PDB file of C-alpha atoms in Angstrom:
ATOM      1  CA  UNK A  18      15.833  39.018 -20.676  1.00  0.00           C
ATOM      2  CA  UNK A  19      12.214  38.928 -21.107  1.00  0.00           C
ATOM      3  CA  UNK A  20      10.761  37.129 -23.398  1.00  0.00           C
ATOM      4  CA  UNK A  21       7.582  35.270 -24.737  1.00  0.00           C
ATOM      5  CA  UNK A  22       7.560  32.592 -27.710  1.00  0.00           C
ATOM      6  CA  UNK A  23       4.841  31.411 -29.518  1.00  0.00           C
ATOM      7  CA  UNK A  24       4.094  28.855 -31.760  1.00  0.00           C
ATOM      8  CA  UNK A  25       3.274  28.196 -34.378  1.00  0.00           C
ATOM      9  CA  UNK A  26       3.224  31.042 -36.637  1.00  0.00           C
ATOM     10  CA  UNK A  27       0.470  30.079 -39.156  1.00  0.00           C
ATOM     11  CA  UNK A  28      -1.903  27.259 -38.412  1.00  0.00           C
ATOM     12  CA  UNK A  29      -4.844  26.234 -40.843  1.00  0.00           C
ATOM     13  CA  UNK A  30      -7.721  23.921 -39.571  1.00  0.00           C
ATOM     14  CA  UNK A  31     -10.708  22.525 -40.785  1.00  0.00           C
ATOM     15  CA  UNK A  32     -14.136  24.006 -40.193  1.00  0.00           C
ATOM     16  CA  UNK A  33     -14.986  21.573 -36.837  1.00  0.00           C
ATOM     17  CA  UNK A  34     -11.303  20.549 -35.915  1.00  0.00           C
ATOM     18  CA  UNK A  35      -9.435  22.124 -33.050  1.00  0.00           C
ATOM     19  CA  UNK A  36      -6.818  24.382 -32.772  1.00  0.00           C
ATOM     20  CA  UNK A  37      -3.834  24.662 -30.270  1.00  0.00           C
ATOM     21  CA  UNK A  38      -1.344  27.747 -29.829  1.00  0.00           C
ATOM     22  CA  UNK A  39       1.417  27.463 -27.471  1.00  0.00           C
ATOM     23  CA  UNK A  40       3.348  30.489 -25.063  1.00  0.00           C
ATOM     24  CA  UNK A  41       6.620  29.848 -23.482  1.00  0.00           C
ATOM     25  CA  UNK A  42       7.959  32.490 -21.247  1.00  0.00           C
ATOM     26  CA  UNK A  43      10.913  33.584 -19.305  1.00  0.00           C
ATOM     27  CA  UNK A  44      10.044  34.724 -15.984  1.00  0.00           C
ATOM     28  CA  UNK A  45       9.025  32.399 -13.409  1.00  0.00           C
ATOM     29  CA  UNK A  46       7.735  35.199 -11.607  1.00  0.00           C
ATOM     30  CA  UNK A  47       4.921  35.744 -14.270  1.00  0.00           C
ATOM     31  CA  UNK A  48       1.749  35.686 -12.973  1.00  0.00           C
ATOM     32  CA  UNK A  49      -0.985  37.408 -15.597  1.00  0.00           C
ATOM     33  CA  UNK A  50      -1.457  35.427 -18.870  1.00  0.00           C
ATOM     34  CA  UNK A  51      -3.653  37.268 -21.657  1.00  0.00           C
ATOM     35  CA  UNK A  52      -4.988  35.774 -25.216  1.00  0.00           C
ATOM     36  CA  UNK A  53      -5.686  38.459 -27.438  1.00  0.00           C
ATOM     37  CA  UNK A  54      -7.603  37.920 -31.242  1.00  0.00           C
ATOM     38  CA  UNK A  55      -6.707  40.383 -33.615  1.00  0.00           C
ATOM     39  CA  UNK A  56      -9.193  40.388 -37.005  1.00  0.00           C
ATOM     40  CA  UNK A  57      -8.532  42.430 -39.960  1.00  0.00           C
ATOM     41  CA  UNK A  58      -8.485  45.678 -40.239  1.00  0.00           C
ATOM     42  CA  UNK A  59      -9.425  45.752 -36.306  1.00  0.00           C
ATOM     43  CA  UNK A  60      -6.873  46.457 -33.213  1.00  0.00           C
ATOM     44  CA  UNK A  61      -6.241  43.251 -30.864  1.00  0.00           C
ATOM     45  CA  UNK A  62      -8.932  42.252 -27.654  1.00  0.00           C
ATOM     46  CA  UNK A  63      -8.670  40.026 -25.036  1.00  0.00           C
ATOM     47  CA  UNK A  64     -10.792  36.603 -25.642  1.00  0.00           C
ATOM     48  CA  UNK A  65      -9.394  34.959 -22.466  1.00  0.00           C
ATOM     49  CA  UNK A  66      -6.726  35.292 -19.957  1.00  0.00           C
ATOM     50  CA  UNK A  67      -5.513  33.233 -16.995  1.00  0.00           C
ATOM     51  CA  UNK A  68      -3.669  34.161 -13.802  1.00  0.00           C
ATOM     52  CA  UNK A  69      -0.841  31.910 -12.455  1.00  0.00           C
ATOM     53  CA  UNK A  70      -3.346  30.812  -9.307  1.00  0.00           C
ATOM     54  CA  UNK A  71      -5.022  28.180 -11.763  1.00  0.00           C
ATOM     55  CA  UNK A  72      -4.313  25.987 -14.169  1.00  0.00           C
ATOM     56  CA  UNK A  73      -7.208  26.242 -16.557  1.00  0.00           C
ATOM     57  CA  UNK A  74      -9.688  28.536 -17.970  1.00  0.00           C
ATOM     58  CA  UNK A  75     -12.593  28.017 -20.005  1.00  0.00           C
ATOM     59  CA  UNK A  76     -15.207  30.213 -22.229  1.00  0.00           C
ATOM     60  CA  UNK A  77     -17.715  28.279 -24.181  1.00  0.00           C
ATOM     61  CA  UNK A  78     -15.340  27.322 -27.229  1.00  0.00           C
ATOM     62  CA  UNK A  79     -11.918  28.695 -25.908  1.00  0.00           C
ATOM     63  CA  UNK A  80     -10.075  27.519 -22.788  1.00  0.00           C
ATOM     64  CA  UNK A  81      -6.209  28.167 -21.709  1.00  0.00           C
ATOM     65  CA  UNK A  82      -4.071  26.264 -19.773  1.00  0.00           C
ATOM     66  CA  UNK A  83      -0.946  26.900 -17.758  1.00  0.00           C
ATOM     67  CA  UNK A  84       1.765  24.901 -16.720  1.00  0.00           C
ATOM     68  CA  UNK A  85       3.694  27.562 -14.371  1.00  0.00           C
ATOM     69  CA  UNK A  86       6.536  24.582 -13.775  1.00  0.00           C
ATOM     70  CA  UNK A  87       7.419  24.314 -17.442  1.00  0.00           C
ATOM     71  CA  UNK A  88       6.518  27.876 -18.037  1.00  0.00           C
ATOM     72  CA  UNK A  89       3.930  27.758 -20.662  1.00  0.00           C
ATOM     73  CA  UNK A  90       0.260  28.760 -21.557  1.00  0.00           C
ATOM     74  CA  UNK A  91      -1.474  27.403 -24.686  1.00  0.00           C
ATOM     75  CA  UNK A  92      -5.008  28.490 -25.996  1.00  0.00           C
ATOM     76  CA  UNK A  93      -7.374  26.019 -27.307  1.00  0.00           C
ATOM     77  CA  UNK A  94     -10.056  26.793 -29.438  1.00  0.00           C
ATOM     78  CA  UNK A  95     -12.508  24.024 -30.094  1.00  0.00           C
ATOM     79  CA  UNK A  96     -15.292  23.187 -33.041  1.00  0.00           C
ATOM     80  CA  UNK A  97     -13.429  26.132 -35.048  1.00  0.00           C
ATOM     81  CA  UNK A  98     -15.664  28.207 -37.195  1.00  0.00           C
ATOM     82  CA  UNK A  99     -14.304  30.468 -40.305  1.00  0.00           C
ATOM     83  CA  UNK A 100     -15.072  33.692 -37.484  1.00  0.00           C
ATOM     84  CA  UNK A 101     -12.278  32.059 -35.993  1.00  0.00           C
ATOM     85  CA  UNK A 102      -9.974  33.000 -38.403  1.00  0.00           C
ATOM     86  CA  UNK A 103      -7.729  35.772 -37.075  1.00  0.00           C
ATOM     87  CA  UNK A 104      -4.384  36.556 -35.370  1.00  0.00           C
ATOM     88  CA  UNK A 105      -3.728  35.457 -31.820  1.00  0.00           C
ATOM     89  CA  UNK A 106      -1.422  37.179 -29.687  1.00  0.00           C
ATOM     90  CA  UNK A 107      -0.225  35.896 -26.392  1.00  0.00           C
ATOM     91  CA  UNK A 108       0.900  37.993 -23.614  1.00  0.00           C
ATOM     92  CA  UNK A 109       2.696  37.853 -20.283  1.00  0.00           C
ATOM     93  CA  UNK A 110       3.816  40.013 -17.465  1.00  0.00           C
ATOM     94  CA  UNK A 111       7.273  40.399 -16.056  1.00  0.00           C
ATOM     95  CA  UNK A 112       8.659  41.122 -12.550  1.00  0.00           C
ATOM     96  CA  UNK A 113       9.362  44.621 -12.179  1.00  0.00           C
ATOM     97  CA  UNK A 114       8.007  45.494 -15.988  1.00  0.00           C
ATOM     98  CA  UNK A 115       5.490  48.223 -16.716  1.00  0.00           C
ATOM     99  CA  UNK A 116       3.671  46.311 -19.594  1.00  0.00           C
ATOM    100  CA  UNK A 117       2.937  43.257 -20.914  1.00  0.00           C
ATOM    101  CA  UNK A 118       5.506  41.303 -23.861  1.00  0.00           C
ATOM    102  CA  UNK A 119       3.699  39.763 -26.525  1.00  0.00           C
ATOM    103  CA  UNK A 120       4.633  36.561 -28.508  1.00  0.00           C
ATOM    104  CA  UNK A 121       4.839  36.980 -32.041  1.00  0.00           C
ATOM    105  CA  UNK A 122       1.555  35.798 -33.186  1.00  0.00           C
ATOM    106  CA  UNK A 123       0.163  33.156 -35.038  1.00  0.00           C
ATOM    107  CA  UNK A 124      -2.333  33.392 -37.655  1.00  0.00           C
ATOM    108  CA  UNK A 125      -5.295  31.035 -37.686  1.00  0.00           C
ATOM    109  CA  UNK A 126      -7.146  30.519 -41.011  1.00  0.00           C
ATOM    110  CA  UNK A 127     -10.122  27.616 -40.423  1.00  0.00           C
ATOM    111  CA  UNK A 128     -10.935  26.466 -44.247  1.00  0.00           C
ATOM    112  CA  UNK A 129     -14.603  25.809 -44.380  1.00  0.00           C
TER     113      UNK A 129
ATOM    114  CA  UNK B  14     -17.625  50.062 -22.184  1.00  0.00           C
ATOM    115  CA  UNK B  15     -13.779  51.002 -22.962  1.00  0.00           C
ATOM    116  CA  UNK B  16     -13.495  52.766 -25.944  1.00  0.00           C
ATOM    117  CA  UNK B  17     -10.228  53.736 -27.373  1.00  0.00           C
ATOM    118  CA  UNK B  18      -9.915  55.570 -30.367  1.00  0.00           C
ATOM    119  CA  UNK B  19      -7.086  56.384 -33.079  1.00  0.00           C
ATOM    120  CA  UNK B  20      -7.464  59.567 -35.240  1.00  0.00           C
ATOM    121  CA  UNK B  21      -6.748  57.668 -38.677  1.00  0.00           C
ATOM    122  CA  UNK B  22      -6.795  54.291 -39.669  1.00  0.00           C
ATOM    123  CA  UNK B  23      -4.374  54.767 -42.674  1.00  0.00           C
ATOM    124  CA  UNK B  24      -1.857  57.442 -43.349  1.00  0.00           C
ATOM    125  CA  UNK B  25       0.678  58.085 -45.993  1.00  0.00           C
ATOM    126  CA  UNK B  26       3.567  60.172 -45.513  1.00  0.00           C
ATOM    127  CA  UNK B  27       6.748  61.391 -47.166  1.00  0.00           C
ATOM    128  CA  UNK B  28      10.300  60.938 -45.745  1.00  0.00           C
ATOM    129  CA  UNK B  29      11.116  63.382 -43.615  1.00  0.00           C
ATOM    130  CA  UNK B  30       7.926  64.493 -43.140  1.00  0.00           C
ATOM    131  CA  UNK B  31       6.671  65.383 -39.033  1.00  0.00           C
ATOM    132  CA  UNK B  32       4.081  62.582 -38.050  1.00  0.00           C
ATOM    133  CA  UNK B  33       1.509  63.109 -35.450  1.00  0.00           C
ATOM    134  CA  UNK B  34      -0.509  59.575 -34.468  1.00  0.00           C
ATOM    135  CA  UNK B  35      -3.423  60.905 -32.324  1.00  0.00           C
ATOM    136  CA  UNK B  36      -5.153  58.582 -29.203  1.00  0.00           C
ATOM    137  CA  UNK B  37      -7.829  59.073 -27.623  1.00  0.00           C
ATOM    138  CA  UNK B  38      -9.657  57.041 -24.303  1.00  0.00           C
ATOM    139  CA  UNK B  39     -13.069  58.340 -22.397  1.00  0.00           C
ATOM    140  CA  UNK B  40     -12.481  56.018 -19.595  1.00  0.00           C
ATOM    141  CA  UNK B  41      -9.922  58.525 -17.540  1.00  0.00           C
ATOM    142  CA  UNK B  42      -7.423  55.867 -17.913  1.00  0.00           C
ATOM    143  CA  UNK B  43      -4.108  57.084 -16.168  1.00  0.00           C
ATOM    144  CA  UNK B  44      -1.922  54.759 -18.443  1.00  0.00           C
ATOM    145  CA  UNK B  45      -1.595  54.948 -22.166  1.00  0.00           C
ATOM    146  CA  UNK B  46       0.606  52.534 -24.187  1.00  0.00           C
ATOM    147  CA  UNK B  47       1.855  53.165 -27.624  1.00  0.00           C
ATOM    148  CA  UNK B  48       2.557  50.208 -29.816  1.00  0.00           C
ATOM    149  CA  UNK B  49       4.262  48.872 -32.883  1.00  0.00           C
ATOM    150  CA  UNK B  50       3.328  45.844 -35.446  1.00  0.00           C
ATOM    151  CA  UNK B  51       5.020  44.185 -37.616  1.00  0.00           C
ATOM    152  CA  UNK B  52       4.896  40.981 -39.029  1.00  0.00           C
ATOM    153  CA  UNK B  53       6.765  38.232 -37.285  1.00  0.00           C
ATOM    154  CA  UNK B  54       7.569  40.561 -34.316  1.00  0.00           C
ATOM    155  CA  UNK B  55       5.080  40.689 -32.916  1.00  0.00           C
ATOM    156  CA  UNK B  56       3.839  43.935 -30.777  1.00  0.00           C
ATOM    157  CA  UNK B  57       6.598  45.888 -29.794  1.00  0.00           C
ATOM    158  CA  UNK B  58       6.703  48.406 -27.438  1.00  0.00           C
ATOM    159  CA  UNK B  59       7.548  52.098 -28.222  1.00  0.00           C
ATOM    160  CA  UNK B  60       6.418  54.370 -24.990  1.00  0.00           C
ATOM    161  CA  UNK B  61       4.007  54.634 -22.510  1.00  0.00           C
ATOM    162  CA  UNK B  62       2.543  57.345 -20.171  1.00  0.00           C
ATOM    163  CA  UNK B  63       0.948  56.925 -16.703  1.00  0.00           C
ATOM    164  CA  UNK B  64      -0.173  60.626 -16.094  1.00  0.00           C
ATOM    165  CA  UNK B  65      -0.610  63.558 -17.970  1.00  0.00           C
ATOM    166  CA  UNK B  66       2.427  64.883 -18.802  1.00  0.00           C
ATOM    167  CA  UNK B  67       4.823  61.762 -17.677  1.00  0.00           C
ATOM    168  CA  UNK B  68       6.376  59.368 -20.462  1.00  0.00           C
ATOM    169  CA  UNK B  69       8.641  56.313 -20.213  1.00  0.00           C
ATOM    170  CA  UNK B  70      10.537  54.933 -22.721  1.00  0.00           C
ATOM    171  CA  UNK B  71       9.692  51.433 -23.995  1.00  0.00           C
ATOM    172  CA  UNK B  72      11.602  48.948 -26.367  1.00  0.00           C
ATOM    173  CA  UNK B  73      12.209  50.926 -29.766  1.00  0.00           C
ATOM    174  CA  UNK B  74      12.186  54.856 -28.625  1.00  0.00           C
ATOM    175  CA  UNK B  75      14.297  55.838 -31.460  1.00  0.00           C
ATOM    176  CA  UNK B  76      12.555  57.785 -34.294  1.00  0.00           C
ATOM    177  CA  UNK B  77       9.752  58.722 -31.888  1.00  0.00           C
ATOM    178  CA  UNK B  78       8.827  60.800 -29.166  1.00  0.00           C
ATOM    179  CA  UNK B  79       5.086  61.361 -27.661  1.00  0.00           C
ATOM    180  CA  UNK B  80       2.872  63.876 -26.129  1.00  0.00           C
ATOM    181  CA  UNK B  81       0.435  63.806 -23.163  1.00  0.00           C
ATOM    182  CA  UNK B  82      -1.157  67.368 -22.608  1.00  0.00           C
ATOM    183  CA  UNK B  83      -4.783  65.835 -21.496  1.00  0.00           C
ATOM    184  CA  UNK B  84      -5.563  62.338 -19.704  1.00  0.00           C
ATOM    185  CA  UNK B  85      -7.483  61.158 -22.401  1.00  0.00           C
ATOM    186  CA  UNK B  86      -5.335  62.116 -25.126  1.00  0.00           C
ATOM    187  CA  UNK B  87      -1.805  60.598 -26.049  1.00  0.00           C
ATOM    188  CA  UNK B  88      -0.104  61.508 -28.984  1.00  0.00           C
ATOM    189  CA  UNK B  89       2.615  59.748 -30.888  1.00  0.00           C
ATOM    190  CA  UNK B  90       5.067  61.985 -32.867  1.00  0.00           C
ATOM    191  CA  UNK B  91       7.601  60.820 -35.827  1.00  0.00           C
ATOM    192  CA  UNK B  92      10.045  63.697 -36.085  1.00  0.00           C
ATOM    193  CA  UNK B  93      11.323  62.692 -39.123  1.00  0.00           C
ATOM    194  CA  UNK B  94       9.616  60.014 -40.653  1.00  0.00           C
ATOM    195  CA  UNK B  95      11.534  57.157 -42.419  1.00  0.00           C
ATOM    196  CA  UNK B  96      10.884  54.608 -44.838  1.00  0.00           C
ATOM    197  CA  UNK B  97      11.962  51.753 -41.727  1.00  0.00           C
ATOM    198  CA  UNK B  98       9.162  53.521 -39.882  1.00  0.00           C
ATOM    199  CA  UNK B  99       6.070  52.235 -42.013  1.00  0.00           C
ATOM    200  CA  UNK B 100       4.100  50.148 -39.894  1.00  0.00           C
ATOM    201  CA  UNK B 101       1.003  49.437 -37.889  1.00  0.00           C
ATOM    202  CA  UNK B 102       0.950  51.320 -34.990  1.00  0.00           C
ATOM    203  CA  UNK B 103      -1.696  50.551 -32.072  1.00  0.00           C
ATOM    204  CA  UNK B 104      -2.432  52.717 -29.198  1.00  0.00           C
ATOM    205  CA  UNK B 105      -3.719  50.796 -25.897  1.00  0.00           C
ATOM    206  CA  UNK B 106      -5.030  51.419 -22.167  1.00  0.00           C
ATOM    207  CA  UNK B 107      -5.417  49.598 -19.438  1.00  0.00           C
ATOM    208  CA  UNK B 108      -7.999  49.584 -16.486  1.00  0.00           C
ATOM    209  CA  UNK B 109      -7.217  51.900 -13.636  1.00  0.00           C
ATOM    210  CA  UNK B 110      -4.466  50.883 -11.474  1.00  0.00           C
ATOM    211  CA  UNK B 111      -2.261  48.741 -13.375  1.00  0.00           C
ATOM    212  CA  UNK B 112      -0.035  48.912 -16.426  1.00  0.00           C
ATOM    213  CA  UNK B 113       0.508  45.233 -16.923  1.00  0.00           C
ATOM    214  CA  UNK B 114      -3.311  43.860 -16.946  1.00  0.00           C
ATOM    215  CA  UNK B 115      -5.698  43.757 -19.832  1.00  0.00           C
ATOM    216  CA  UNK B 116      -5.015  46.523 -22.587  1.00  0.00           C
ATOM    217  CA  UNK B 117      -7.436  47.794 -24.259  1.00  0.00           C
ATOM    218  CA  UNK B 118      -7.039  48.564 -27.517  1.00  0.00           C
ATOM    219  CA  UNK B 119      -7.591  51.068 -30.695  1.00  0.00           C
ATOM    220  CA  UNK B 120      -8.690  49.979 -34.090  1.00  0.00           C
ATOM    221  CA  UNK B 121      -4.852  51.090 -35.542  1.00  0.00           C
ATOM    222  CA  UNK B 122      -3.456  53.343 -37.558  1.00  0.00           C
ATOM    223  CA  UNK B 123      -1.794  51.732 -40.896  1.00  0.00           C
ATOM    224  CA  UNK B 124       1.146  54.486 -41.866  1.00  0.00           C
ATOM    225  CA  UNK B 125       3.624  53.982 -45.026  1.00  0.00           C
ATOM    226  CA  UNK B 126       6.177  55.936 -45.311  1.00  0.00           C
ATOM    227  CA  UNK B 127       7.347  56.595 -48.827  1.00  0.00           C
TER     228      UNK B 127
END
């Protein structure tokens, strides 16, 4: 069935160092890859996405990649700051599905 | 801008108690998504609805059912509230003409069930 896996779960940086979160998904058919940061307290909005017509995206700090043969997206956040320190959620569509799966998350904590 | 909004951000109700988790978008959004999350799952699913009145089923129905009486409005009911049931619960909306692009979505409402 459909699915969407992300790793890791918890991932703790230094102020300056990069960070990488990985996506797997199921459907080859995919073709609509949201990132979505989630702070306290706050509901979860889109910081990048990607569609499956390019391999890479990029947005001052954050860029995503996407390997449609191996069926993966990762997000990549560069010279992290503490503001980075949130929950990111991956998404991706499915053929025939009316919404869009989310991984699991993976909470970022940047130690200053 | 989108702006979705959830009538409370925390609530705290009794088992067996009715639930009502209100939604609200002023973008004339056709679709409205209703969500669940919980740690280590991730967001899951519950229903959606892509016109007034119309509802689909999602990935956990059971517990809940939902209400769309006005476009901009989509309410999530717990008929019975249970303990399994506390959670964060997120409303969301996409853009016009698609279910499965960007969602936009509310602040959350935090419920515990006791």
């Amino acid at each position: 069935g459909e699915n969407v896996e992300q790793h890791p779960s918890t991932l703790s940086v230094q102020e300056g160092d990069s960070a990488v979160i990985k996506c797997t998904y199921s459907d080859s058919a995919s073709n609509y890859f949201p990132w979505y940061k989630q702070e306290l307290g706050k509901g979860p909005q889109l910081i990048i996405d990607i569609r499956s017509n390019v391999g890479e995206k990029k947005d001052q700090r954050i860029a995503v990649t996407l390997n449609k043969t191996a069926k993966h997206f990762s997000l990549h956040i560069t010279e992290t700051q503490p503001e980075d320190s949130a929950v990111y959620f991956c998404a991706a569509t499915f053929t025939g599905a009316n919404n869009l799966f989310f991984g699991t998350g993976t909470r970022l904590t940047v130690i200053p | 801008d989108v702006k979705v909004t959830q009538s409370s951000r925390y609530l705290v109700k009794r088992t067996g108690e009715k639930v009502f988790l209100e939604c609200v978008q002023d973008m004339d959004h056709e679709n409205m998504f209703w969500y669940r999350q919980d740690p280590g799952l991730g967001l899951r699913l519950i229903y959606f609805s892509y016109d007034v009145k119309m509802k689909e089923k999602g990935d956990i129905p059971e517990g809940y059912s939902v209400s769309r009486e006005k476009k901009e409005r989509f309410s999530l009911i717990l008929e019975s509230a249970s303990t399994n049931q506390t959670s964060m619960y997120l409303c969301a909306s996409p853009p016009p003409g698609t279910r499965t692009d960007t969602q936009y979505f509310g602040p959350g409402t935090r419920l515990t069930v006791l």
